Amino acid sequence: MKKELRLMKGNEAIAEAAIRAGTDGYFGYPITPQSEILEYLMEANPYETTGMVVLQAESEVAAINMVYGGAACGKKVMTSSSSPGISLKQEGISYIAGAELPCLIVNVARGGPGLGTIQPAQSDYFQSVKGGGHGDYHLIVLAPASVQEMADFVELGFDLAFKYRNPVLILSDGAIGQMMEKVYLNPPKPRSSEILEWATTGKPTTRERNIITSLDLDPNGQENFNLKLQAKYENIRKNEVRYEEFQCDDAQYLLVAYGTSARVCQKSVQIAREQGLKVGLLRPITLFPFPSERISELSDRVRGILSVEMSAGQMVEDVQLSVGCKVPVKHFGRMGGIVTTPDEVVDFLKLNIIGG
Amino acid sequence: MIEATGIKNIIKPENLVYKKSSVMTDNVLSYCPGCGHGTANRILAEVIEEMGIQSKTIGVSPVGCSVLLYNFLDVDMQEAAHGRAPAVATAIKRLIPDSFVFTYQGDGDLAAIGTAETIHACNRGENILIIFVNNGIYGMTGGQMAPTTLPGMKSSTSPAGRDVKTMGNPLKMTEIVATLPGTYYVTRQSVHTPANVRKTKKAIRKAVEYQKLDRGTCFIEIVSNCNSGWKMTPVQANKWMEETMFPYYPLGDIKVPVEESVK
Ligand SMILES: Cc1ncc(C[n+]2csc(CCOP(=O)(O)OP(=O)(O)O)c2C)c(N)n1
Ligand code: SF4
């Protein structure tokens, strides 16, 4: 079947893609700028067509624990929220990582700290890629830069989540959630009826009981489990790095930016090139695993790197770790819900990296 | 003295008066001797066995002394974060509607940190069974005050006794959820005597039947002891429970299905 072309908001694209991906359950709580996901699903009422459960929970805490319960049954389940709500979910996310459950979490991020603002920001990078909740764990983090990718990453996210039995986070922001673009939607897939061997679905006489837990009171057991988790993350680092390059082949200066900032920086590259400056852009698509190796390779050929984020500088730490001290790495970004302009990026680059 | 051959004569199927439920595993219970949790676990296993629902059962045990319930029951189980079992169970039941889903929660879990999840699951009328073991204290963490701790009752965080003026009053969650239209069957029982064990088993059996009817949440409170947390012997604890807990938390049905109250 052919893909269907639609004009949609990023949030709506996620919701529609979720139905089409054969999602079994969505559990959410309203928060701007992502409420359209829950609203769209309630309006679409997929329970009547695909059997997908859509439930407005009493809080983000309840929603993520519903995701835990559904994921532990081997079902394709997801939730979405924005920054303050994602903070509330962190305990549950840690339990999901600790119980090795597959699920999809969407953060349509806004500025903080605290109640902050409802405008877009990228200040949840640390929370997303460094753990967020307690314990040594990682999410697989996908960073869409278009409405198309909002839709595409739902299916990709579920695929990765089930492949590795690991929670996947789509880290988006209010700009991509709210903006409208054309999007090609996949034809609908039916929900899976497969019963996964590890899932709690009721114990038949033919197998041992399945237990979903993150508890091991024996320190040796718990350490061994942690080692197993780390091996999984290593495997993910090896196999799942995704990124995109714009005009990096001859670049003397490199911008690194994801999501909305990458869209801005694409324009910055164009402006800089018009001024005769050989600037390229690397856009990480996976924030965990981070494209460290590729950035390190590129750093052998460029004179300086600018990490551009709508934050005080979070991803820049990972860029610096990738580069070592081979070339100068600086950060530029606006905060509090302000989207950086392409010119600002070029000006900063000229003044602080090229000019220096 | 019975001769060895005599014993062989006694160990015969027809002489059997008690048998461990096949839904109970061989793992050693981790509860303190004298604790009501063990009995409550056992009768739950017995009901699951007797009603033939082992293959349909999915249980949720959140943080608390009963977090290891999955070690003792031979059914599919999920451990849940502290207080969140009703949310976890909500999703399980919605996604696998023909399963039998129960939560097994302590009073700190259900009536403090999990108040919202409990009330909202009941208010949505989630078709699950909530088993609420109320021992008036936080057992697992060493005997701190719970929302259910009685006025004047000592705990490690109310060493001079619970002062209701500064520490609040004991919360009667069971009465609260009984007021919600979403609950179908709400009862308060205990497991400290054989007669009470029988009544609690009957209540669990009813709840299993009701879940098949899809009528709403069933909520069974089991007023229980925590001899370790209360710093009493098991015998003293049961006596204290009868004399002090039951007047505040009276046993009996609080909400019964309309069909049944008409009968
Ligand atoms: C978020 C969180 N807060 C606190 C705890 C620590 N904790 C574990 S069990 C418990 C209380 C258990 O008491 P109760 O629910 O009454 O069950 P009991 O142990 O008495 O059976 C607490 C506070 C925790 N595990 N998680
Ligand atoms: S601490 Fe209390 S509730 Fe926990 S097992 Fe011991 S007696 Fe039972």
Coordinates of N, CA and C in Angstrom, one line a residue, chain A residues 142-351:
Chain A
L142 N 15.9 9.3 20.4 CA 15.8 9.7 19.0 C 15.4 11.2 19.0
A143 N 16.0 12.0 18.1 CA 15.8 13.4 18.1 C 15.2 13.8 16.7
P144 N 13.9 13.9 16.5 CA 13.4 14.3 15.2 C 13.6 15.7 14.9
A145 N 13.8 16.0 13.7 CA 14.0 17.4 13.2 C 12.9 17.9 12.3
S146 N 11.8 17.1 12.1 CA 10.8 17.4 11.2 C 9.5 16.7 11.6
V147 N 8.4 17.1 11.1 CA 7.1 16.4 11.3 C 7.2 15.0 10.8
Q148 N 7.9 14.9 9.6 CA 8.0 13.5 9.0 C 8.7 12.6 10.0
E149 N 9.8 13.1 10.6 CA 10.5 12.2 11.6 C 9.7 12.0 12.9
M150 N 8.8 12.9 13.2 CA 8.0 12.6 14.4 C 7.2 11.4 14.1
A151 N 6.6 11.3 12.9 CA 5.9 10.1 12.5 C 6.8 8.9 12.4
D152 N 7.9 9.0 11.6 CA 8.7 7.9 11.4 C 9.3 7.3 12.6
F153 N 9.6 8.1 13.6 CA 10.3 7.6 14.8 C 9.4 6.8 15.7
V154 N 8.1 6.9 15.5 CA 7.2 6.1 16.3 C 7.5 4.6 16.0
E155 N 7.5 4.3 14.8 CA 7.7 2.9 14.4 C 9.2 2.5 14.7
L156 N 10.1 3.4 14.3 CA 11.5 3.1 14.6 C 11.7 2.9 16.1
G157 N 11.1 3.8 16.9 CA 11.2 3.7 18.3 C 10.7 2.4 18.9
F158 N 9.6 1.9 18.4 CA 9.1 0.6 18.9 C 10.0 -0.5 18.5
D159 N 10.5 -0.4 17.2 CA 11.3 -1.5 16.7 C 12.6 -1.6 17.6
L160 N 13.2 -0.5 17.9 CA 14.4 -0.5 18.8 C 14.0 -1.0 20.2
A161 N 12.9 -0.5 20.7 CA 12.5 -0.8 22.1 C 12.4 -2.3 22.2
F162 N 11.7 -3.0 21.2 CA 11.5 -4.4 21.3 C 12.8 -5.2 21.0
K163 N 13.6 -4.7 20.1 CA 14.9 -5.3 19.7 C 15.8 -5.5 21.0
Y164 N 15.8 -4.4 21.7 CA 16.7 -4.4 22.9 C 16.0 -4.5 24.2
R165 N 14.7 -4.7 24.2 CA 14.0 -4.6 25.5 C 14.4 -3.4 26.3
N166 N 14.2 -2.3 25.8 CA 14.7 -1.0 26.4 C 13.8 0.1 26.1
P167 N 13.5 1.0 27.1 CA 12.7 2.1 26.7 C 13.3 3.1 25.7
V168 N 12.5 3.6 24.8 CA 13.0 4.5 23.8 C 12.3 5.9 24.0
L169 N 13.1 6.9 24.0 CA 12.6 8.3 24.1 C 12.7 9.0 22.8
I170 N 11.6 9.7 22.4 CA 11.7 10.6 21.3 C 11.8 12.0 22.0
L171 N 13.0 12.6 21.8 CA 13.2 14.0 22.4 C 12.9 15.0 21.3
S172 N 11.7 15.6 21.4 CA 11.4 16.6 20.5 C 11.3 17.9 21.2
D173 N 10.7 18.9 20.6 CA 10.4 20.2 21.4 C 9.2 20.9 20.9
G174 N 8.8 21.9 21.6 CA 7.5 22.6 21.3 C 7.4 23.1 19.8
A175 N 8.6 23.4 19.2 CA 8.5 23.9 17.9 C 8.1 22.8 16.9
I176 N 8.8 21.6 17.0 CA 8.5 20.5 16.1 C 7.1 19.9 16.4
G177 N 6.7 20.0 17.7 CA 5.4 19.5 18.1 C 4.3 20.3 17.5
Q178 N 4.5 21.6 17.4 CA 3.4 22.5 17.0 C 3.4 22.8 15.5
M179 N 4.6 22.7 14.9 CA 4.6 23.2 13.5 C 4.0 22.2 12.6
M180 N 3.4 22.8 11.5 CA 2.8 21.9 10.5 C 3.7 21.8 9.3
E181 N 3.8 20.5 8.8 CA 4.5 20.2 7.6 C 3.8 19.1 6.9
K182 N 4.2 18.8 5.7 CA 3.6 17.7 5.0 C 4.4 16.4 5.6
V183 N 3.6 15.4 5.6 CA 4.1 14.1 6.2 C 3.5 12.9 5.4
Y184 N 4.4 12.0 5.1 CA 4.0 10.8 4.4 C 3.8 9.7 5.5
L185 N 2.5 9.2 5.6 CA 2.2 8.3 6.7 C 2.2 6.9 6.1
N186 N 2.8 6.0 6.9 CA 2.8 4.5 6.5 C 1.4 4.0 6.5
P187 N 1.1 3.0 5.7 CA -0.2 2.3 5.8 C -0.4 1.7 7.1
P188 N -1.6 1.6 7.6 CA -1.8 1.1 9.0 C -1.4 -0.4 9.0
K189 N -0.8 -0.7 10.2 CA -0.5 -2.1 10.5 C -1.4 -2.6 11.6
P190 N -1.8 -3.9 11.5 CA -2.7 -4.4 12.6 C -1.9 -4.5 13.9
R191 N -2.5 -4.5 15.0 CA -1.8 -4.8 16.3 C -1.3 -6.2 16.3
S192 N -0.2 -6.5 17.0 CA 0.4 -7.8 17.0 C -0.4 -8.7 18.0
S193 N -0.6 -10.0 17.6 CA -1.2 -10.9 18.5 C -0.2 -11.8 19.1
E194 N 1.1 -11.6 18.8 CA 2.1 -12.5 19.3 C 2.2 -12.4 20.8
I195 N 2.4 -13.5 21.5 CA 2.6 -13.5 22.9 C 4.1 -13.7 23.2
L196 N 4.7 -12.7 23.8 CA 6.2 -12.8 24.0 C 6.5 -13.7 25.2
E197 N 7.6 -14.5 25.0 CA 7.8 -15.5 26.0 C 8.1 -15.0 27.4
W198 N 8.6 -13.8 27.5 CA 9.0 -13.2 28.8 C 7.9 -12.5 29.5
A199 N 6.8 -12.2 28.7 CA 5.8 -11.3 29.2 C 4.8 -11.9 30.2
T200 N 4.2 -11.1 31.1 CA 3.2 -11.6 32.0 C 1.8 -11.5 31.3
T201 N 1.4 -12.7 30.9 CA 0.1 -12.8 30.2 C -0.8 -13.8 30.8
G202 N -0.4 -14.3 32.0 CA -1.1 -15.5 32.6 C -0.3 -16.7 32.3
K203 N 0.0 -17.5 33.4 CA 1.0 -18.6 33.2 C 0.3 -19.9 32.8
P204 N 0.6 -20.3 31.6 CA 0.0 -21.6 31.2 C 0.8 -22.7 31.8
T205 N 0.3 -23.9 31.8 CA 1.0 -25.1 32.4 C 2.3 -25.4 31.7
T206 N 2.4 -24.9 30.5 CA 3.6 -25.3 29.7 C 4.9 -24.4 30.0
R207 N 4.8 -23.4 30.8 CA 6.0 -22.7 31.1 C 6.0 -22.3 32.6
E208 N 7.2 -21.9 33.1 CA 7.4 -21.3 34.4 C 6.7 -20.0 34.5
R209 N 6.4 -19.5 35.7 CA 5.8 -18.2 35.8 C 6.8 -17.1 35.3
N210 N 6.2 -16.1 34.7 CA 7.0 -14.9 34.3 C 6.9 -13.8 35.4
I211 N 8.1 -13.3 35.8 CA 8.1 -12.3 36.8 C 8.8 -11.0 36.2
I212 N 8.1 -9.9 36.3 CA 8.7 -8.7 35.9 C 9.1 -7.9 37.1
T213 N 10.4 -7.7 37.3 CA 10.9 -6.9 38.5 C 12.2 -6.3 38.2
S214 N 12.5 -5.3 39.0 CA 13.8 -4.7 38.9 C 14.6 -4.9 40.2
L215 N 14.0 -5.7 41.1 CA 14.5 -5.9 42.4 C 15.5 -7.1 42.5
D216 N 16.7 -6.9 43.0 CA 17.5 -8.0 43.4 C 18.3 -7.6 44.7
L217 N 17.9 -8.2 45.8 CA 18.4 -7.7 47.1 C 19.9 -8.2 47.2
D218 N 20.3 -9.2 46.4 CA 21.7 -9.7 46.6 C 22.6 -8.8 45.7
P219 N 23.6 -8.1 46.4 CA 24.4 -7.2 45.7 C 25.2 -7.9 44.5
N220 N 25.5 -9.1 44.6 CA 26.2 -9.8 43.5 C 25.3 -10.0 42.3
G221 N 24.0 -10.3 42.6 CA 23.0 -10.5 41.6 C 22.8 -9.1 40.9
Q222 N 22.7 -8.1 41.7 CA 22.4 -6.8 41.2 C 23.6 -6.2 40.4
E223 N 24.8 -6.5 40.8 CA 25.9 -6.1 40.0 C 26.0 -6.8 38.7
N224 N 25.7 -8.1 38.7 CA 25.7 -8.9 37.5 C 24.6 -8.4 36.5
F225 N 23.5 -8.0 37.1 CA 22.4 -7.4 36.3 C 22.9 -6.1 35.6
N226 N 23.6 -5.3 36.4 CA 24.1 -4.0 35.9 C 25.1 -4.3 34.8
L227 N 25.9 -5.3 35.0 CA 26.9 -5.6 33.9 C 26.2 -6.0 32.6
K228 N 25.1 -6.7 32.8 CA 24.3 -7.2 31.6 C 23.7 -5.9 30.9
L229 N 23.2 -5.0 31.8 CA 22.7 -3.8 31.2 C 23.7 -3.0 30.4
Q230 N 24.9 -2.9 31.0 CA 26.0 -2.1 30.4 C 26.4 -2.8 29.1
A231 N 26.4 -4.1 29.1 CA 26.8 -4.8 27.8 C 25.7 -4.5 26.7
K232 N 24.5 -4.4 27.2 CA 23.4 -4.1 26.2 C 23.6 -2.7 25.6
Y233 N 24.0 -1.7 26.5 CA 24.2 -0.3 26.1 C 25.4 -0.3 25.1
E234 N 26.4 -1.1 25.4 CA 27.6 -1.1 24.5 C 27.2 -1.6 23.1
N235 N 26.3 -2.6 23.1 CA 25.8 -3.2 21.9 C 25.0 -2.1 21.1
I236 N 24.2 -1.4 21.8 CA 23.4 -0.3 21.2 C 24.4 0.8 20.7
R237 N 25.4 1.1 21.4 CA 26.4 2.1 20.9 C 27.0 1.6 19.6
K238 N 27.3 0.3 19.6 CA 27.9 -0.2 18.4 C 27.0 -0.2 17.1
N239 N 25.7 -0.5 17.4 CA 24.9 -0.8 16.2 C 23.8 0.3 15.9
E240 N 23.5 1.2 16.8 CA 22.4 2.0 16.5 C 22.6 3.5 16.4
V241 N 23.9 3.9 16.2 CA 24.2 5.3 16.0 C 23.6 5.8 14.7
R242 N 22.9 6.9 14.8 CA 22.3 7.5 13.5 C 22.6 9.0 13.5
Y243 N 23.0 9.5 12.4 CA 23.2 10.9 12.2 C 23.1 11.3 10.8
E244 N 23.1 12.6 10.6 CA 23.0 13.1 9.2 C 24.0 14.2 9.0
E245 N 24.6 14.3 7.8 CA 25.6 15.3 7.6 C 25.2 16.2 6.5
F246 N 25.4 17.5 6.6 CA 25.2 18.5 5.6 C 26.5 19.2 5.3
Q247 N 26.9 19.0 4.1 CA 28.1 19.7 3.6 C 29.3 19.6 4.5
C248 N 29.5 18.4 4.9 CA 30.7 18.2 5.8 C 32.0 17.8 5.1
D249 N 31.8 17.4 3.8 CA 32.9 16.9 3.0 C 34.1 17.9 3.0
D250 N 33.8 19.1 2.7 CA 34.9 20.1 2.6 C 34.9 21.1 3.8
A251 N 34.2 20.8 4.8 CA 34.0 21.7 5.9 C 35.3 22.0 6.6
Q252 N 35.5 23.3 6.9 CA 36.6 23.7 7.8 C 36.1 23.9 9.2
Y253 N 34.8 24.2 9.3 CA 34.2 24.4 10.6 C 32.9 23.6 10.7
L254 N 32.7 23.1 11.8 CA 31.5 22.1 12.0 C 30.6 22.6 13.0
L255 N 29.3 22.6 12.6 CA 28.2 22.8 13.6 C 27.7 21.5 14.0
V256 N 27.4 21.3 15.3 CA 26.7 20.1 15.7 C 25.4 20.5 16.4
A257 N 24.3 20.0 15.9 CA 23.0 20.4 16.4 C 22.0 19.4 16.1
Y258 N 21.0 19.2 17.0 CA 19.9 18.3 16.8 C 18.5 18.9 16.8
G259 N 17.5 18.3 16.3 CA 16.1 18.7 16.4 C 16.0 20.1 15.8
T260 N 15.2 21.0 16.4 CA 14.9 22.3 15.9 C 16.2 23.1 15.6
S261 N 17.2 23.0 16.5 CA 18.5 23.7 16.3 C 19.2 23.2 15.0
A262 N 19.0 22.0 14.6 CA 19.6 21.5 13.4 C 18.9 22.1 12.2
R263 N 17.6 22.3 12.3 CA 16.9 23.0 11.2 C 17.4 24.4 11.0
V264 N 17.6 25.1 12.2 CA 18.2 26.5 12.2 C 19.6 26.4 11.6
C265 N 20.4 25.5 12.0 CA 21.8 25.4 11.5 C 21.9 25.1 10.1
Q266 N 21.0 24.4 9.5 CA 21.0 24.1 8.1 C 21.0 25.5 7.3
K267 N 20.2 26.4 7.8 CA 20.1 27.7 7.2 C 21.5 28.5 7.5
S268 N 22.0 28.3 8.7 CA 23.3 28.9 9.1 C 24.4 28.5 8.1
V269 N 24.4 27.2 7.8 CA 25.4 26.7 6.9 C 25.3 27.4 5.5
Q270 N 24.1 27.5 5.1 CA 23.8 28.2 3.8 C 24.3 29.6 3.8
I271 N 24.0 30.4 4.9 CA 24.4 31.8 5.0 C 25.9 31.9 5.0
A272 N 26.5 31.0 5.8 CA 28.0 31.0 6.0 C 28.6 30.7 4.6
R273 N 28.1 29.8 3.9 CA 28.7 29.4 2.6 C 28.6 30.5 1.6
E274 N 27.4 31.3 1.7 CA 27.3 32.4 0.8 C 28.4 33.5 1.1
Q275 N 28.9 33.5 2.3 CA 29.9 34.4 2.7 C 31.3 33.8 2.5
G276 N 31.3 32.6 1.9 CA 32.6 32.0 1.5 C 33.2 31.2 2.7
L277 N 32.4 30.9 3.7 CA 33.0 30.2 4.8 C 32.6 28.7 4.7
K278 N 33.5 27.8 4.8 CA 33.3 26.4 4.6 C 32.8 25.8 5.9
V279 N 31.5 25.8 6.1 CA 30.8 25.3 7.3 C 30.0 24.1 7.0
G280 N 30.0 23.1 7.8 CA 29.2 21.9 7.7 C 28.4 21.7 8.9
L281 N 27.4 20.8 8.8 CA 26.6 20.5 10.0 C 26.5 19.0 10.2
L282 N 26.7 18.5 11.4 CA 26.4 17.2 11.8 C 25.2 17.2 12.7
R283 N 24.2 16.4 12.3 CA 22.9 16.4 13.1 C 22.8 15.0 13.7
P284 N 23.0 14.9 15.0 CA 22.8 13.6 15.6 C 21.3 13.3 15.6
I285 N 21.0 12.1 15.1 CA 19.6 11.6 15.1 C 19.3 10.8 16.4
T286 N 20.3 10.0 16.7 CA 20.3 9.3 18.1 C 21.2 10.2 19.0
L287 N 20.6 10.6 20.1 CA 21.4 11.3 21.1 C 22.0 10.3 22.1
F288 N 21.3 9.2 22.4 CA 22.0 8.0 22.9 C 21.6 6.9 22.0
P289 N 22.5 6.2 21.4 CA 23.9 6.4 21.4 C 24.3 7.7 20.6
F290 N 25.3 8.3 21.1 CA 25.8 9.6 20.5 C 26.8 9.3 19.4
P291 N 26.7 10.1 18.3 CA 27.7 9.8 17.2 C 29.1 10.3 17.5
S292 N 29.7 9.8 18.5 CA 31.0 10.3 19.0 C 32.1 10.0 18.0
E293 N 32.0 8.8 17.5 CA 33.1 8.3 16.6 C 33.2 9.2 15.3
R294 N 32.0 9.5 14.8 CA 32.0 10.3 13.5 C 32.4 11.8 13.9
I295 N 32.0 12.3 15.0 CA 32.4 13.7 15.4 C 33.9 13.7 15.6
S296 N 34.5 12.6 16.2 CA 35.9 12.5 16.4 C 36.6 12.5 15.0
E297 N 36.1 11.7 14.1 CA 36.7 11.7 12.7 C 36.7 13.1 12.1
L298 N 35.6 13.7 12.2 CA 35.5 15.0 11.5 C 36.4 16.0 12.2
S299 N 36.6 15.9 13.5 CA 37.4 16.8 14.2 C 38.9 16.8 13.8
D300 N 39.2 15.7 13.1 CA 40.6 15.6 12.6 C 40.8 16.5 11.3
R301 N 39.6 16.9 10.7 CA 39.7 17.7 9.5 C 39.3 19.1 9.6
V302 N 38.6 19.4 10.7 CA 38.1 20.8 10.8 C 38.9 21.6 11.8
R303 N 38.7 22.9 11.8 CA 39.5 23.8 12.7 C 38.8 24.2 14.0
G304 N 37.5 24.0 14.0 CA 36.7 24.3 15.2 C 35.3 23.8 15.1
I305 N 34.7 23.6 16.2 CA 33.3 23.0 16.3 C 32.5 23.9 17.2
L306 N 31.2 24.1 16.7 CA 30.3 24.8 17.5 C 29.1 23.9 17.7
S307 N 28.8 23.7 19.0 CA 27.6 22.9 19.3 C 26.5 23.9 19.6
V308 N 25.4 23.8 18.9 CA 24.3 24.7 19.0 C 23.0 24.0 19.5
E309 N 22.6 24.5 20.7 CA 21.4 23.9 21.3 C 20.6 25.0 22.0
M310 N 19.3 24.8 22.1 CA 18.5 25.8 22.8 C 18.6 25.4 24.3
S311 N 19.8 25.7 24.9 CA 20.0 25.4 26.3 C 21.3 26.1 26.7
A312 N 21.7 25.9 27.9 CA 22.9 26.6 28.4 C 24.1 25.8 28.0
G313 N 23.9 24.7 27.3 CA 25.1 23.9 26.8 C 25.1 22.6 27.5
Q314 N 24.4 21.6 26.9 CA 24.4 20.3 27.5 C 25.0 19.3 26.6
M315 N 24.5 19.2 25.4 CA 25.1 18.3 24.4 C 26.6 18.6 24.1
V316 N 26.9 19.9 24.3 CA 28.3 20.3 24.1 C 29.3 19.4 24.9
E317 N 28.9 19.0 26.0 CA 29.8 18.1 26.8 C 30.1 16.8 26.1
D318 N 29.1 16.3 25.4 CA 29.3 15.0 24.7 C 30.2 15.3 23.4
V319 N 30.0 16.5 22.8 CA 30.8 16.8 21.7 C 32.3 17.0 22.1
Q320 N 32.5 17.7 23.2 CA 33.8 17.8 23.8 C 34.5 16.5 24.1
L321 N 33.7 15.6 24.7 CA 34.2 14.2 25.0 C 34.6 13.5 23.7
S322 N 33.8 13.7 22.7 CA 34.1 13.0 21.4 C 35.4 13.6 20.8
V323 N 35.6 14.8 20.9 CA 36.7 15.5 20.2 C 38.0 15.4 21.0
G324 N 37.9 15.3 22.3 CA 39.1 15.5 23.2 C 39.5 16.9 23.1
C325 N 40.8 17.2 22.9 CA 41.2 18.6 22.9 C 41.8 18.9 21.5
K326 N 41.4 18.1 20.5 CA 42.0 18.3 19.1 C 41.7 19.6 18.5
V327 N 40.5 20.1 18.7 CA 40.2 21.5 18.1 C 39.3 22.1 19.2
P328 N 39.2 23.5 19.1 CA 38.3 24.2 20.0 C 36.8 23.8 19.8
V329 N 36.1 23.5 20.9 CA 34.7 23.2 20.8 C 34.0 24.2 21.7
K330 N 33.0 24.9 21.1 CA 32.3 25.9 21.9 C 30.8 25.7 21.8
H331 N 30.0 26.3 22.7 CA 28.6 26.2 22.7 C 27.9 27.5 22.4
F332 N 26.9 27.5 21.6 CA 26.0 28.6 21.4 C 24.6 28.2 21.6
G333 N 23.8 29.0 22.3 CA 22.4 28.7 22.4 C 21.6 29.8 23.1
R334 N 20.3 29.8 22.8 CA 19.4 30.7 23.6 C 18.6 29.8 24.5
M335 N 18.1 30.4 25.5 CA 17.4 29.7 26.6 C 16.0 30.2 26.8
G336 N 15.2 29.5 27.7 CA 14.0 30.1 28.1 C 12.9 30.1 27.1
G337 N 13.0 29.3 26.1 CA 12.0 29.2 25.1 C 12.2 30.0 23.8
I338 N 13.4 30.6 23.7 CA 13.8 31.4 22.5 C 14.5 30.5 21.5
V339 N 14.0 30.5 20.3 CA 14.6 29.7 19.2 C 15.7 30.6 18.6
T340 N 16.9 30.0 18.6 CA 18.1 30.6 18.0 C 17.8 31.0 16.5
T341 N 18.3 32.1 16.0 CA 18.2 32.4 14.6 C 19.4 32.0 13.9
P342 N 19.3 31.7 12.6 CA 20.5 31.3 11.8 C 21.6 32.3 11.8
D343 N 21.2 33.6 11.7 CA 22.3 34.6 11.7 C 23.0 34.7 13.0
E344 N 22.3 34.5 14.1 CA 23.0 34.5 15.4 C 24.1 33.5 15.4
V345 N 23.8 32.3 14.9 CA 24.7 31.2 14.9 C 26.0 31.6 14.1
V346 N 25.7 32.1 12.9 CA 26.9 32.5 12.0 C 27.7 33.6 12.7
D347 N 27.0 34.6 13.3 CA 27.8 35.7 13.9 C 28.6 35.1 15.1
F348 N 28.1 34.2 15.9 CA 28.8 33.6 17.0 C 30.0 32.8 16.5
L349 N 29.7 32.1 15.4 CA 30.8 31.2 14.8 C 32.0 32.1 14.4
K350 N 31.6 33.2 13.7 CA 32.7 34.0 13.1 C 33.5 34.7 14.3
L351 N 32.8 35.1 15.3 CA 33.4 35.9 16.4 C 34.2 35.0 17.3

